[in-house]
Amino acid sequence: MDHNGTWPSADDGNAAQDGGVQRVVFLPVMRQLLEQAARGQRRFAAKLESAEGGNLNDQFEVGLCYARGEGVEADMVQAFRWFSAAAAQGDVRGTAAAARCYMNGEGVEKDQPRAVELLSQAAAQEYPPAQCELGLAYELGLGVEADKPRAVSLYRQAAEQGYAQAQCNLGFCYLTGIGVDEDNGRAAAWFTRAAEQRLPRALTLLGDCYVNGMGVRQDYDRAARLYEAAADEGYAPAICALGRCREYGQGVEKDVELAVSLYRRAAELDSASAQCCLGYCYYMGIGLEQDEAEAVRWFRLAVEQGQIRAMSLLGECCQYGRGTERDLEEAVRLYQQAAEAGHAPAQCALGLLYEQGKAVPQDLGQAAALYRQAADQGHPRGMDLLATCCRSGRGVEADSREAVAWYRKAADAGYLPALSHLGLCYEDGIGVAVDLEKAADCYRRAAEQGDTMGQCCLGYLYESGRGVAEDKKQAAALYRQAAELGSPAGMCNLAYCYELGLGVAQNMALAVFWYQQAAKRGYARAQCNLGFCYETGVGVKMDKARAAALYRQAADQNYARAQSCLGLFYENGIAVEQDAAEAAALYRRSAEQGFAPGQRRLGRCLMAGLGTAKDEAAGAVWLKRAAAQDDVLSLCLLSQCYIEGRGVEQDRTRALELLERAAQRDSCEAMLAAAKLCLQPEPPDAAKAFTYLLEAAARGFEPAWAYLTRCCQEGLGMKKRPRLAKKLASVRKKPPEEQRAALEKLRALPRDPELSQKLRPSD
């Protein structure tokens, strides 16, 4: 609430309500009530007779009886008549009461300017209720142009006369900066003066001050006592606040079931905040069985009263289809309303929709602006999201130092994902110098508090031995913690450990299980890895169609590896209809994200005109990008381009350099190709050629054995060695020890460069 509330009713009362609780009424009690009613009717009759005789005080009292239904049936028309009669004789109370009738349209046609006129008359006589109500008219702009400083002045006049409602309103102005500079100390002082008169609203607002340490030292015990005092008067906001104390154990013993009971009591008294709190309990299963449909019902009731938090929560329900039909447009509308009212969580939620382009046109600038609005309010998640924009340059100019500053603020506010993100900055040197020990410290602090991202990141450091001593068992344990807390990333990482036996005994059944759990939660990497299991029949029965479906799910989330894998299915017609154009399109989506196999496959398509227009120069560009990442097959393909002059100028030296890089990464195919290329120049390099051949043969590569056997038989690069050739042929299927001995003998033989030119790649 950003103002002093609704207009008071004509009876100027603060009647307690019973919250709809049914009571058993026994006959003696019923008889007593009937007698009280009869006495009330007799008193009213006496007052009416006196009022009709012109008694000013009784004219006002009769008006109150009609307004409250005391001794007579409630009738606001008659109430207004008698208030006006008293006002005509100069009764300031009657003047103020008639003004309320005009303000609210009770018993007379609504006429707010006339109400202000009457209130001004009563206020001029220094009647505190009229001064207070005239102040409310100036604050809200009802019947008069809004003038908040004038409202404060009127509240002060009434407050200094000891009028509790004015003291409370003046305190609220100081608390929120309405017509005066914010001053929590003065706010608490005025609330205290009004609370001493047991005004429920003042008791509640003073309780809020003690909860938040605004103008007073934080004191949950004192706050709870104040809420209890106001709740005893049936004041719904206090009942709701007391429910929060019970929910969180602030100043009272924690009791979520009692908290729910208090929320329900206040909600049934039409407290929008309580309706929202009760809805949230149903939403999260706090103190009662989770029921998302019932949560939505209470959120809607709160939204009808303009409750901002409820708008955001109902928007979330509409966005994800929780307890109601999924409706992104309605979610946007609700988020928009709440965001415009300054609700930080809604600003974050709406920002994410703009960032992702869901139900609204993608607008990264608008997303970042919404995150900044939330961050400027000190909202930790808003700070974290804005920091990520600054880090990546999405919607704002990239500024890694600003990113670190926002991450640090959010982390200091206790937002654990920001602490993990700060760790990433230290790990990767984003906005700060690389410091793996600080990264590990950030991850560890987040992990110990249950942050799954921190657990996964710390696990990776232990897995790779970066910033900490390598400990794959500890890595797997951290991944398990995250997985058991429901983290899809933790599940996928744990599955990978089981797949490769990292820190745990290798177990493909458990690997598949955890991949499945993560895949069910929409985690793209797990969907892709599980797809590979189904493609290859590892850990599950081979099912190419299931593999294709999983690759599609991950590819639709723009996961580059899945796009490349699915492209291969389309290229070869595996479990899908063969479609070279779709394959090339998928390769391109993967390649544009920097995924080397996708770049290589797109380059190959462009070279051959497969599913796309043939463009050897463009193909070579993509092969170069993949080769720059040391993708072995790309190094080999690009080498062939340089040998043949396809898409690049012919350059055998460059070709050999690429093959040597691939050979250094244990590619036997590259070793053989490099050997062939070494034997072609003038003069050939037989020594280098035979080094590559021997290395490939030592790794069991059959084509290298075949070449070496030919070299010995035909004298290629050496003198003829038919007996050694026969030996090589015989040991190819022998134990490794015999193979190594034969290769060592061959390695020691002298080379004959003049004869080596007889060996050609075409051989």
Coordinates of N, CA and C in Angstrom, one line a residue, residues 10 37 55 74 92 115 132 162 186 209 216 234 259 288 302 329 334 364 471 514 538 546 567 569 584 678 729 732 742:
A10 N -19.4 5.7 7.4 CA -20.1 6.8 8.0 C -20.2 6.7 9.5
A37 N -31.7 -6.4 22.8 CA -32.3 -5.7 21.6 C -33.5 -4.9 22.0
N55 N -33.3 18.3 19.6 CA -32.1 18.1 20.4 C -31.0 17.8 19.5
A74 N -30.9 -0.7 9.9 CA -29.9 0.2 9.2 C -30.6 0.8 8.0
V92 N -20.6 19.9 14.8 CA -19.4 19.6 13.9 C -19.3 18.1 13.6
A115 N -18.4 17.0 -0.2 CA -17.8 16.4 1.0 C -16.7 17.2 1.5
C132 N -8.4 15.1 9.9 CA -7.8 13.8 9.4 C -8.4 13.4 8.0
G162 N -4.0 14.6 19.6 CA -4.1 13.3 20.2 C -5.1 12.4 19.4
R186 N 10.7 9.3 12.9 CA 9.5 10.0 13.2 C 8.2 9.2 12.9
C209 N 7.6 -1.9 11.8 CA 8.8 -1.2 12.0 C 9.8 -2.0 12.8
V216 N 13.4 2.0 14.7 CA 13.6 1.4 16.0 C 14.5 0.2 15.8
G234 N -9.5 -8.0 15.8 CA -10.0 -8.5 14.6 C -9.5 -7.8 13.3
A259 N 0.1 -20.8 11.3 CA 0.3 -19.7 10.3 C -0.8 -19.8 9.3
L288 N 0.1 -27.4 4.8 CA -1.1 -28.2 4.3 C -0.7 -28.9 3.1
A302 N -7.0 -12.3 -4.4 CA -6.1 -11.2 -4.0 C -5.9 -10.2 -5.2
E329 N 0.0 -15.1 -22.6 CA -0.5 -13.8 -22.7 C -1.0 -13.2 -21.4
L334 N -0.2 -9.9 -16.3 CA -0.1 -9.9 -14.9 C 1.3 -9.4 -14.5
L364 N 16.2 -7.6 -25.9 CA 17.2 -7.7 -24.9 C 17.4 -6.4 -24.1
D471 N 40.2 -34.9 -7.3 CA 39.5 -35.9 -6.4 C 38.2 -36.2 -7.1
W514 N 20.2 -41.7 -14.5 CA 20.4 -40.3 -14.2 C 20.2 -39.4 -15.4
V538 N 24.2 -48.4 -25.9 CA 25.0 -48.5 -24.7 C 24.2 -48.2 -23.5
R546 N 14.1 -43.4 -31.0 CA 14.1 -42.7 -29.7 C 15.3 -41.8 -29.6
G567 N 21.5 -33.6 -37.4 CA 21.8 -33.3 -38.8 C 22.4 -34.6 -39.4
F569 N 21.7 -37.6 -38.7 CA 20.6 -38.5 -38.9 C 19.8 -38.2 -40.2
A584 N 21.9 -29.8 -43.5 CA 22.7 -28.7 -43.7 C 22.3 -27.5 -42.7
C678 N 54.7 -36.9 -47.0 CA 56.2 -36.7 -46.9 C 56.9 -37.4 -48.0
A729 N 54.3 -59.4 -41.8 CA 53.0 -60.0 -42.2 C 52.6 -61.0 -41.1
R732 N 51.5 -59.4 -37.4 CA 50.4 -58.4 -37.3 C 49.3 -58.9 -36.4
A742 N 59.3 -56.3 -33.8 CA 59.5 -56.2 -35.3 C 59.6 -54.8 -35.7

